[in-house]
XYZ file of C-alpha atoms in Angstrom:
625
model
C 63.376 21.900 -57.994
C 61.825 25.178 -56.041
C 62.609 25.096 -52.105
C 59.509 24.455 -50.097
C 58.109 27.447 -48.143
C 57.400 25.154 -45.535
C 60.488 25.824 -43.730
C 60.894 24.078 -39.881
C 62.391 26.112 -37.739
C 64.671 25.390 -35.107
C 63.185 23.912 -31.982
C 63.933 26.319 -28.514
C 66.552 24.945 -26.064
C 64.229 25.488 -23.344
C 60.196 25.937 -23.641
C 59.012 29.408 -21.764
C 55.540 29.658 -20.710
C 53.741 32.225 -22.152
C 53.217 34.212 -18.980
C 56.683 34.646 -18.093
C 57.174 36.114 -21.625
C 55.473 38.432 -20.424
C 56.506 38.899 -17.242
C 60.057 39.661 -18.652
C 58.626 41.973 -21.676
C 56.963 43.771 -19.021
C 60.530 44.517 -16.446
C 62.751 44.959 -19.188
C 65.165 47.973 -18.521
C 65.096 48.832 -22.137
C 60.920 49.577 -22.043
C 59.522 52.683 -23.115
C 58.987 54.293 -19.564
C 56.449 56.355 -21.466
C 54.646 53.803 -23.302
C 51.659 52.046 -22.084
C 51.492 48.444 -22.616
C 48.379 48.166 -24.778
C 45.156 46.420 -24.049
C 45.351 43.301 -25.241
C 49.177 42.327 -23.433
C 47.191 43.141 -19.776
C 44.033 41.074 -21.096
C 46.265 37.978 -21.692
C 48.560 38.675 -18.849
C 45.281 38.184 -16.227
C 43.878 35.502 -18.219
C 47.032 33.389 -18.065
C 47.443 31.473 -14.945
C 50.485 33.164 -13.195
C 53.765 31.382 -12.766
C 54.518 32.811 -8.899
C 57.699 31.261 -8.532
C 59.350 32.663 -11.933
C 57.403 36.326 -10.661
C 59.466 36.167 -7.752
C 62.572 34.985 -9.314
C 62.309 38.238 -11.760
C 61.409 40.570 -8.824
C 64.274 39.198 -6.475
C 66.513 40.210 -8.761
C 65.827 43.775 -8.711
C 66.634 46.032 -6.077
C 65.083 49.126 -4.565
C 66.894 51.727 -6.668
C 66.029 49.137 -10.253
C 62.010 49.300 -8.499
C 62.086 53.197 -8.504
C 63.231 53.597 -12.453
C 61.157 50.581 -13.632
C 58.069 52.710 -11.181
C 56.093 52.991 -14.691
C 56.178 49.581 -15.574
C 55.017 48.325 -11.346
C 52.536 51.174 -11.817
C 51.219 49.968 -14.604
C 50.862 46.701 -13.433
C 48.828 47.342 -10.418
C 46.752 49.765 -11.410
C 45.492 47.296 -14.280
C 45.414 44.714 -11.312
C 43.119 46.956 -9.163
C 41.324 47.824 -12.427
C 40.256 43.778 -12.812
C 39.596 43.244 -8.783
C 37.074 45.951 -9.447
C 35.524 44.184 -12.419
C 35.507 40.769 -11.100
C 34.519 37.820 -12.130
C 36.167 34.822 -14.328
C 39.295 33.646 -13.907
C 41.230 37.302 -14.340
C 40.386 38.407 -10.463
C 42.217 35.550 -8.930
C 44.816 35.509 -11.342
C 45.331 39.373 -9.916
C 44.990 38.197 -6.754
C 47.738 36.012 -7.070
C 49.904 38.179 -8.794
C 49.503 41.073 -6.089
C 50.471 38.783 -3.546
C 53.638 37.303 -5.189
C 54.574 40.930 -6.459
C 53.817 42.478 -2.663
C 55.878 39.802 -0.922
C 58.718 40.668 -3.425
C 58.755 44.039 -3.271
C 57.541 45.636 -0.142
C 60.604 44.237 2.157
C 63.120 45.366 0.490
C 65.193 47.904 1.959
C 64.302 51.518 0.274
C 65.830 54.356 1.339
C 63.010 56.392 1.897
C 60.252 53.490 2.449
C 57.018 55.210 2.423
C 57.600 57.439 -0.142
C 60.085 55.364 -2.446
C 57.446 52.747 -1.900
C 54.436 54.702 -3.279
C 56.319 56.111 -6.347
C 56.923 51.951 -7.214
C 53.300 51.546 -6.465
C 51.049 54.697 -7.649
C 52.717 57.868 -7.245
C 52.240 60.286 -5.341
C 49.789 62.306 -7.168
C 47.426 58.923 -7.783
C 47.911 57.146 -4.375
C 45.235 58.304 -2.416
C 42.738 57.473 -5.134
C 44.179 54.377 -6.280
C 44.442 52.628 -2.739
C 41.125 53.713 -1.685
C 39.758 51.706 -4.522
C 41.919 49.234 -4.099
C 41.255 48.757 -0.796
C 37.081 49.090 -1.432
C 37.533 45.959 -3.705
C 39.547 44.315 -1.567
C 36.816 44.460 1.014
C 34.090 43.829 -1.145
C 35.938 40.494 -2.179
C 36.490 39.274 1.519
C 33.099 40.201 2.416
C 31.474 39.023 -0.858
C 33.644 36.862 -3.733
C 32.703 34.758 -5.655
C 33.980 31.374 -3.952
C 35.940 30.564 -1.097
C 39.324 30.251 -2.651
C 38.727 33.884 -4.063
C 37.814 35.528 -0.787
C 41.097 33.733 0.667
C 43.460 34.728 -1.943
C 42.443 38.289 -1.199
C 42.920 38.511 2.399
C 46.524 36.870 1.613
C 46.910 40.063 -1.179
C 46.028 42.034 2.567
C 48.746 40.070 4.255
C 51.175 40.423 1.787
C 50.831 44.412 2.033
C 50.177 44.840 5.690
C 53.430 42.609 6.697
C 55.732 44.009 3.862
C 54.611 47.628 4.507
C 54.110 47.588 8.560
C 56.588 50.133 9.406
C 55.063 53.101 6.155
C 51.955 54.569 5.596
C 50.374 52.808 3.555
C 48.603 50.948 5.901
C 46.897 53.868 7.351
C 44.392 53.039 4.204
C 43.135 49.927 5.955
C 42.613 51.879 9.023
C 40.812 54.105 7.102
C 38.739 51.807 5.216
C 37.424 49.105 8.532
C 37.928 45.534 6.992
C 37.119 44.167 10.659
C 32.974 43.014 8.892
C 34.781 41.708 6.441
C 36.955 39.427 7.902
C 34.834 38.526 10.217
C 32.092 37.548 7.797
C 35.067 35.447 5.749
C 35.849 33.623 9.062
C 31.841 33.181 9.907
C 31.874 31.397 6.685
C 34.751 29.378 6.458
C 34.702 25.379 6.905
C 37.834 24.798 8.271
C 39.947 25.835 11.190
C 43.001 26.345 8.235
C 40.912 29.126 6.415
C 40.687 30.596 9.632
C 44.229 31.574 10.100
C 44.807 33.402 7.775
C 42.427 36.557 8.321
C 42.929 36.033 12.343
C 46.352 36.616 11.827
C 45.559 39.449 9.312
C 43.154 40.930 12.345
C 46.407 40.616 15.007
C 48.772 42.300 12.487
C 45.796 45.245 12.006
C 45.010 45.406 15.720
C 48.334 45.999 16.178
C 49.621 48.647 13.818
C 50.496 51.547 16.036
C 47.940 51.401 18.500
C 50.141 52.642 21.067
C 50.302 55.875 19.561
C 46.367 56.382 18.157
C 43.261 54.567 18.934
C 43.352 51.922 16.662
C 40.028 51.147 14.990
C 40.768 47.207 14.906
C 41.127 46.959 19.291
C 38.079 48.231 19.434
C 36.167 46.482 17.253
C 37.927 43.480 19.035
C 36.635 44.952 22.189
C 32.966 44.989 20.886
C 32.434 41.504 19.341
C 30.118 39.595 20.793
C 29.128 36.761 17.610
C 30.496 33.347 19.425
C 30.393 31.163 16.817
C 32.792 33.079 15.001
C 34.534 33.258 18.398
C 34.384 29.819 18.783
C 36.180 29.131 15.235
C 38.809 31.387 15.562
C 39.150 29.409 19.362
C 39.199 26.390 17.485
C 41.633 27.475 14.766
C 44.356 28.679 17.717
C 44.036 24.892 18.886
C 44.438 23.285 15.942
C 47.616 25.891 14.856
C 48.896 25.272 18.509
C 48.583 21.127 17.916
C 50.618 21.414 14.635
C 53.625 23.528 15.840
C 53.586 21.197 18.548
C 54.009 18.212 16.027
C 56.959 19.834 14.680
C 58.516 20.160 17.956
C 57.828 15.931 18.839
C 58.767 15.457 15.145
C 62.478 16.187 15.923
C 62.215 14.325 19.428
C 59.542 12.097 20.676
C 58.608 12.792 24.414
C 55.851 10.808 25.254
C 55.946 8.737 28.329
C 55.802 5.361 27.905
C 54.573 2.566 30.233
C 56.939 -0.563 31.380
C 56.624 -3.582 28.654
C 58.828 -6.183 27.986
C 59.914 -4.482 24.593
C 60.969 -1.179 26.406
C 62.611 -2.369 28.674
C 65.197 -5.211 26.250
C 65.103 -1.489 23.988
C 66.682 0.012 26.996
C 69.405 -2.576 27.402
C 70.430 -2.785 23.698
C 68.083 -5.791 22.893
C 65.616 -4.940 21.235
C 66.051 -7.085 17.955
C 64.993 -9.688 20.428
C 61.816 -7.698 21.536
C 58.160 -9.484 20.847
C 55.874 -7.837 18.698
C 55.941 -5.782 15.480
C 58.125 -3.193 15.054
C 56.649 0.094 15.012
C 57.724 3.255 12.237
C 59.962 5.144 14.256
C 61.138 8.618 13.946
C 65.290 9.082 13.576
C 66.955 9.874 16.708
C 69.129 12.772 15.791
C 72.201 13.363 17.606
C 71.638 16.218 20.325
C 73.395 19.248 18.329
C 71.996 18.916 15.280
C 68.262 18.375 17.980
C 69.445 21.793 19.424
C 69.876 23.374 15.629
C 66.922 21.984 14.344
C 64.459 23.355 17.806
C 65.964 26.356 17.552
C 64.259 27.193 14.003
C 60.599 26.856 15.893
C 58.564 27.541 16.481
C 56.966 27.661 12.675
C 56.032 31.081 11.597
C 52.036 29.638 12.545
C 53.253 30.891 15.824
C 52.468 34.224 14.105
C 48.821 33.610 15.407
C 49.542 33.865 18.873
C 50.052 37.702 18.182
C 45.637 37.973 17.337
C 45.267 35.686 20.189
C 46.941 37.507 22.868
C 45.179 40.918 21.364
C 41.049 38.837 21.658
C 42.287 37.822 24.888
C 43.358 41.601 26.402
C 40.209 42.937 24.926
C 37.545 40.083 24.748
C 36.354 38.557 27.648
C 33.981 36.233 25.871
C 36.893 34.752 23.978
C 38.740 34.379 27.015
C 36.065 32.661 28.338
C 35.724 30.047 24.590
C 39.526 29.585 25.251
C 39.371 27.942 28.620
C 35.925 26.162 28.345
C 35.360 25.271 24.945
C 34.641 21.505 24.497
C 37.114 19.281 22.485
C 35.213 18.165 18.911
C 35.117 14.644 18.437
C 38.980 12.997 18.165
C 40.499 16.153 18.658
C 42.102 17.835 21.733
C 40.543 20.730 23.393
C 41.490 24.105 22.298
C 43.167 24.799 25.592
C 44.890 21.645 26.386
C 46.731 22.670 22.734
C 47.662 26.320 23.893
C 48.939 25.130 27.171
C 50.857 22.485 25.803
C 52.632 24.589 22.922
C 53.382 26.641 25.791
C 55.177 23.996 27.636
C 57.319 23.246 24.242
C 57.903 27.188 24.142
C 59.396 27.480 27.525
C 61.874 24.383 27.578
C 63.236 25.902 24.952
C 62.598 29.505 24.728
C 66.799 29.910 25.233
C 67.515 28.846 21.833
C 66.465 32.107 19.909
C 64.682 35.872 21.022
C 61.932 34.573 18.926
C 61.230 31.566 20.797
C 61.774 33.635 24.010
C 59.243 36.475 23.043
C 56.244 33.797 21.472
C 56.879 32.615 24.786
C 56.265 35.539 26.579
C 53.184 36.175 24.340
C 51.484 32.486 25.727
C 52.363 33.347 29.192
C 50.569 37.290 28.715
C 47.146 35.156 27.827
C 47.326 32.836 30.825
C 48.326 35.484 33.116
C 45.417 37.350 31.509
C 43.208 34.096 32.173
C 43.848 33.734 35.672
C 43.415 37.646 36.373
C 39.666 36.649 35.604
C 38.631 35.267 38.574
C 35.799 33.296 37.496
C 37.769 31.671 34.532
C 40.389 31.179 37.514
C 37.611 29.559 39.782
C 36.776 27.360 36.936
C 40.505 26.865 35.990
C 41.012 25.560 39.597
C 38.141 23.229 39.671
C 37.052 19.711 38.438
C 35.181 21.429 35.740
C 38.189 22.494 33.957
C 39.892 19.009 33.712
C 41.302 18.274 30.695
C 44.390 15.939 29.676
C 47.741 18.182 28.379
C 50.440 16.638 26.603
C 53.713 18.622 28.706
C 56.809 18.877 26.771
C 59.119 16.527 28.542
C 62.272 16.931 25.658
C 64.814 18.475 28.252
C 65.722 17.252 32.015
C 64.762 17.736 34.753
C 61.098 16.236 34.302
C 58.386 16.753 36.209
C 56.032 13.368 37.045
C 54.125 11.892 34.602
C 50.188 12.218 35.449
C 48.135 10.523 33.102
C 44.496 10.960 32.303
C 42.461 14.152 32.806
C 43.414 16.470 35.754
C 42.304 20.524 36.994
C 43.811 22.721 34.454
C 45.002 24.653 37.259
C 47.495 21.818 38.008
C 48.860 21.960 34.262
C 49.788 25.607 34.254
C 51.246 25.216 37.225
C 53.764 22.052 35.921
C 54.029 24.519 32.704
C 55.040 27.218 34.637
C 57.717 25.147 36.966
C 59.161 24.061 33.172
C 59.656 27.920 32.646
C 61.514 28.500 36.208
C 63.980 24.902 36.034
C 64.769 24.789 32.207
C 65.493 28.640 31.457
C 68.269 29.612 34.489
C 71.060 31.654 32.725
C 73.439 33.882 33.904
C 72.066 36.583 31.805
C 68.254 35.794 33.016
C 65.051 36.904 31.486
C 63.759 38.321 33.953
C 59.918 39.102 32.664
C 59.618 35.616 31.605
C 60.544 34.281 35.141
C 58.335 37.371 36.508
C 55.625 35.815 34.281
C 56.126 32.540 35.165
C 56.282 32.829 39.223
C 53.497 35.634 39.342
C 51.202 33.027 37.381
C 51.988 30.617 40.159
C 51.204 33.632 42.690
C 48.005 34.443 41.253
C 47.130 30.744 41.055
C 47.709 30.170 44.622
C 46.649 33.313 45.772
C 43.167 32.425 44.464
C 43.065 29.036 46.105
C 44.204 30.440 49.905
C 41.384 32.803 49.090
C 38.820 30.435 48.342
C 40.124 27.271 50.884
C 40.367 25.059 47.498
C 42.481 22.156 48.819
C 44.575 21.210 45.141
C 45.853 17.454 44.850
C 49.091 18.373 43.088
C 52.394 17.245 43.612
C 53.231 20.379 45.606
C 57.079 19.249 46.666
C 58.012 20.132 43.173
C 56.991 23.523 42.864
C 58.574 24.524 46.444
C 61.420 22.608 45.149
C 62.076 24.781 42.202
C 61.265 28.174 43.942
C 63.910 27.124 46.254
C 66.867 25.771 43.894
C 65.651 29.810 41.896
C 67.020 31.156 45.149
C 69.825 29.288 45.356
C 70.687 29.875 41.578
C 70.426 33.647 42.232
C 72.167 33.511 45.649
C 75.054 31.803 43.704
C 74.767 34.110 40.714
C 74.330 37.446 42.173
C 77.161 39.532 40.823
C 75.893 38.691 37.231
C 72.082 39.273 38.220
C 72.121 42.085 40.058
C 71.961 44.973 37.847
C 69.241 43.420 35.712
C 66.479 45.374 34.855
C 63.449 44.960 37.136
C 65.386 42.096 39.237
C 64.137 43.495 42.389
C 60.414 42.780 41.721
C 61.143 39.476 40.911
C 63.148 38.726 43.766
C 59.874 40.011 45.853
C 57.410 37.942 44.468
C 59.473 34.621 44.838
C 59.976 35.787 48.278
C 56.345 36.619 48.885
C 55.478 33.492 47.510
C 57.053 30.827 49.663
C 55.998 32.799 52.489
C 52.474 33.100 51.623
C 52.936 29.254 50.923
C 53.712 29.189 54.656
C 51.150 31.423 56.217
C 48.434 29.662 53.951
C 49.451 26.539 52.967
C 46.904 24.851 55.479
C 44.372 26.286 52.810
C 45.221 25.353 49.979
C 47.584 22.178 50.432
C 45.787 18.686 50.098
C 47.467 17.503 53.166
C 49.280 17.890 56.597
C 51.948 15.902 54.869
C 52.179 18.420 52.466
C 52.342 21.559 54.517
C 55.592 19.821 56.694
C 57.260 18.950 53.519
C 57.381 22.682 52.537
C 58.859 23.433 55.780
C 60.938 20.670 55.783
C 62.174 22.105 52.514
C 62.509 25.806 53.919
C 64.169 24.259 57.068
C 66.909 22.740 54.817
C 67.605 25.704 52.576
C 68.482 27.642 55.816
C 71.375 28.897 55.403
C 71.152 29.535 51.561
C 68.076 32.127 53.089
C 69.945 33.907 55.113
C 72.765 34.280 52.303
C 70.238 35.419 50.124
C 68.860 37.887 51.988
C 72.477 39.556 52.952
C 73.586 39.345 48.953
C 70.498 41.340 47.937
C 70.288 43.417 51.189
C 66.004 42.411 51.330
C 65.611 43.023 55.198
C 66.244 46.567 54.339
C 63.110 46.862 51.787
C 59.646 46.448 52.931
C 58.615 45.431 49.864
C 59.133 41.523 50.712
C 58.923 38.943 53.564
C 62.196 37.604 53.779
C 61.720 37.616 57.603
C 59.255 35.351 57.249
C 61.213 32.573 56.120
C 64.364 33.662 58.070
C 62.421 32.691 60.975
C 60.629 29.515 60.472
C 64.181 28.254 59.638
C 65.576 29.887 62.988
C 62.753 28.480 64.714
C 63.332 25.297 64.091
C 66.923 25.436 63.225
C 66.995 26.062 66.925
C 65.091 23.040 67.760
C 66.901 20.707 66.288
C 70.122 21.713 67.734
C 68.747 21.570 71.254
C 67.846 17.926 70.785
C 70.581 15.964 68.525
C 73.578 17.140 70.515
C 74.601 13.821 70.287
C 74.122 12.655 66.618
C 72.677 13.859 63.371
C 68.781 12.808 62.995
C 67.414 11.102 60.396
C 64.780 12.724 58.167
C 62.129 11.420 59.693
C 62.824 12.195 62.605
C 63.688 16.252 60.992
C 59.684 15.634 59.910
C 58.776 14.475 63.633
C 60.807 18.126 64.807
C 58.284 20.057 62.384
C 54.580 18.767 63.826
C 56.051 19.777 67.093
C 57.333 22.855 65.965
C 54.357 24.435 65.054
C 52.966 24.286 68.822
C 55.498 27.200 69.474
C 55.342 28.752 66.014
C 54.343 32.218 65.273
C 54.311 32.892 61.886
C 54.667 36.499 61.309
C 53.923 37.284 57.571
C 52.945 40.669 56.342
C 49.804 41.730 55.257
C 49.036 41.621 51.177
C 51.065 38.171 50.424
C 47.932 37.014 48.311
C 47.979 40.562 46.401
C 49.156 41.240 43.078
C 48.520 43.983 40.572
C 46.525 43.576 37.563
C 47.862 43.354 33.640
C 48.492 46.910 32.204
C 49.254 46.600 28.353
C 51.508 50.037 28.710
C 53.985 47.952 30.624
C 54.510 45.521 27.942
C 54.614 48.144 25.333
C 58.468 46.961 24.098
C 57.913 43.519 24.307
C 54.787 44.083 22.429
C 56.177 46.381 19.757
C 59.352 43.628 19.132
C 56.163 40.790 19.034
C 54.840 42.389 16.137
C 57.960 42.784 14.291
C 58.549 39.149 14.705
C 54.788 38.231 13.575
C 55.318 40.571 10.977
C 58.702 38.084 9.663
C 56.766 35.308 9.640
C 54.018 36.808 7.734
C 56.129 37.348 5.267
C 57.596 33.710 5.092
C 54.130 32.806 4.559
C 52.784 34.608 2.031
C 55.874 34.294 -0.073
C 55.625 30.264 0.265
């Protein structure tokens, strides 16, 4: 009997999708480097949904110098990318667009000798670059401004991201200078339904802004500068909210903070009863033991925080958005935009010590407020009852602050934000611009209500509290502190402002109560004043008034040794001392304690640069996700 010709042939171990067939056909080190693939591989390679992961896998594995000899195969493969972006339409564009992105995010970071140059021979050549971008970059604008759907016009501003954060520091991104894809992104974000579509492209838009515009006027600040549509303002506001409430969640994901009122069950919970407690047991979060607290907060914020970059760039150059950021009004079940910025911020600060990037995202949410308040009719309306708004303050770390439920001034917020920065960041190596931030935000703040004779119901005792135990801190620390750059500005302004606290505080302070408890306060820290001033040597520079407080202590120091020869008085009786006291006080504070000079970008130019390298990292996490 004949054999059948039916033969069955062995079934494969493992079952490869046809795509990464390809995929491998296409980087194989044995490939004709001369040899086009022909037209019908590239048809079915764009009209096979792409497998991103096993793209990624393939690219990983090769490394700059493997890039440069395979440069006809990854030329061949965009330019037949940028040659179906320009034809649009079915499936094949987004397919492209998804397989620029993955092969961007793979190859643009990797570490190339000669990156601009080594880069372009991967991508086009140097003979074909200039046209090849240029049309590249034409479709890529024409798709933002104009796809076909939603999900289309997204996947090619992430193809943008994926270039612009994986080729920030080479030329190539001089073509999206060239080519202005501010309209487009704009129009994209006009258009899009939720606040998650917007971050994308107002990311893109901080990356862009940012690109070197210390060196050239950069097209993308000034178009920033110019904008004037506020509903498209007022999504982007609302997208920074809702970013700002999510990295927040993953910050009360690892420890729950919220205050919580006395019950029955809290309190047996406290004791070690709480099997016994009434009521249903509620899904509770794992406590995790404090190390592994301190690893796990010192991975965030999540690279979301990348926004923050476009935010503090609208905010420098916009004053309308400046003005959507503080007043915008909450939508229904959701926080206000501002309440989520500010409270981020709070999470930032307590603890901004665990990492540079915390530290410098910090810095970047204390540049907008400081911005804020600079504005002083955002500050008057920051300072009054039409700014209140409930914040949720981090309260993960000791010492806390009092709880304040409800609605209050927003002024009274920043301010507890800004006391977080000062108590939960003192290191012997101190970061000195973010406590410069931090007590010249409480100097502008109070500046502006001494000014204006706004009487603030705060709990004032804490802030004077905290300036004080800062001087004591750097009294104590001074041999490590004092050859920190820019320490002796800082050291001014806290000086300056306890004693324009002093010379003002009937202004602003809610009551007389009040204004003795801060010199109750100075009073006590006498003698760590006087050390303070002889460490640093301040009564020889006129830049501060250390005087000032040197002698409301003497004056009353002086006081209350002429009348408790006998015994040591009790601290009401101290408080009795200081209404008497100021019958024969003479407070002699220099002229210009409520001054401060205004935000110059220039200064921040370092801090700035490093911010966009670090927005630029997580850019990259994200598009390769």
């Amino acid at each position: 009997m004949e054999a059948s010709p039916l033969t069955q042939q062995a079934r494969p171990e493992i079952f490869q999708p046809k795509i990464v067939q390809l995929y491998e056909a296409l980087f194989k080190d044995d490939v004709d480097p001369e040899g086009d693939k022909p037209e019908g591989f590239w048809r079915e390679f764009f009209l096979l949904k792409p497998d991103r992961l096993a793209l990624q896998r393939i690219l990983s594995r090769l490394g700059p110098d493997d890039l440069i000899s395979l440069q006809s195969q990854t030329q061949q493969l965009f330019f037949r990318a940028v040659e179906c972006l320009k034809k649009g339409g079915g499936v094949a564009d987004l397919h492209a667009l998804e397989t620029l992105t993955t092969f961007f995010s793979a190859i643009l970071p990797k570490k190339y000798t000669n990156p601009s140059s080594d880069i372009i021979a991967v991508l086009a050549g140097l003979d074909q670059v200039d046209a090849v971008f240029t049309d590249f970059v034409g479709a890529l604008d024409g798709i933002i401004r104009n796809g076909t759907s939603m999900e289309v016009r997204q996947k090619a501003v992430e193809v943008v991201l994926s270039i612009t954060s994986g080729a920030y520091q080479t030329s190539l991104l001089t073509y999206f200078i060239q080519r202005d894809l501010f309209p487009a992104i704009m129009k994209f974000i006009q258009e899009s339904d939720t606040p998650y579509r917007v971050l994308e492209p107002f990311t893109l838009l901080g990356l862009l802004a940012n690109y070197n515009k210390f060196e050239f006027q950069n097209p993308y600040q000034l178009r920033l500068n110019d904008f004037v549509n506020e509903a498209t303002i007022q999504k982007i506001v609302r997208c920074v909210g809702h970013t700002c409430r999510n990295l927040r969640g993953q910050y009360v994901d690892i420890l729950q903070d919220l205050p919580e009122g006395w019950s029955i069950s809290n309190t047996l919970n406290m004791i070690g009863l709480g099997a016994i407690a009434p009521g249903a047991k509620a899904n509770q979060k794992p406590a995790y033991d404090p190390e592994v607290a301190k690893q796990m907060f010192a991975k965030l914020p999540g690279e979301e925080a990348a926004v923050l970059l476009g935010t503090y760039d609208f905010s420098h150059a916009n004053k309308l958005f400046c003005f959507n950021l503080v007043a915008l009004p909450a939508e229904k079940g959701e926080e206000q935009p501002i309440s989520s910025f500010l409270s981020l911020t709070s999470y930032l600060l307590q603890h901004a010590f665990l990492s540079t990037r915390a530290t410098n995202y910090a810095h970047l949410s204390l540049m907008v407020f400081r911005l804020l308040i600079e504005d002083q009719l955002l500050c008057k309306r920051i300072c009054s009852d039409e700014s209140k708004v409930a914040v949720r303050l981090c309260r993960q770390r000791q010492p806390f602050l009092p709880v304040v439920r409800g609605e209050r001034i927003l002024a009274t917020s920043v301010l507890d934000t800004m006391i977080d920065g000062v108590n939960h960041n003192l290191r012997r190596r101190l970061d000195v611009s973010l406590y410069t931030l931090c007590v010249g935000i409480m100097l502008r703040i109070i500046s502006y209500l001494s000014r204006s004779r706004t009487r603030l119901q705060y709990h004032w005792a804490e802030l004077f509290r905290s300036l004080l135990s800062l001087i004591r801190f750097l009294t104590t620390y001074a041999a490590d502190l004092k050859d920190l750059p820019h320490f002796d500005s800082l050291l001014d302004l806290v000086v300056n402002l306890l004693a324009l606290s002093l010379s003002a505080g009937e202004a602003f302070l809610p009551t007389p109560a009040a204004y003795d408890d801060l010199f109750y306060k100075v009073v006590e820290s006498g003698e760590i004043l006087v050390k303070f001033r002889d460490t640093y040597s301040l009564s020889s520079r006129p830049s501060n008034s250390i005087s000032t407080l040197i002698s409301v202590s003497t004056h009353y120091k002086t006081m209350l040794d002429s009348g408790s020869s006998k015994r040591n008085l009790t601290s009401t009786e101290v408080a009795e001392v200081i209404k008497q006291g100021y019958e024969t006080l003479s407070i002699q504070a220099k002229e210009g304690l409520d001054g401060w000079e205004r935000y110059r970008e220039a200064d921040e130019r370092t801090l700035l640069k490093k911010m966009a390298r670090a927005t630029v990292a997580d850019v990259q996490v994200i598009v390769q996700a």
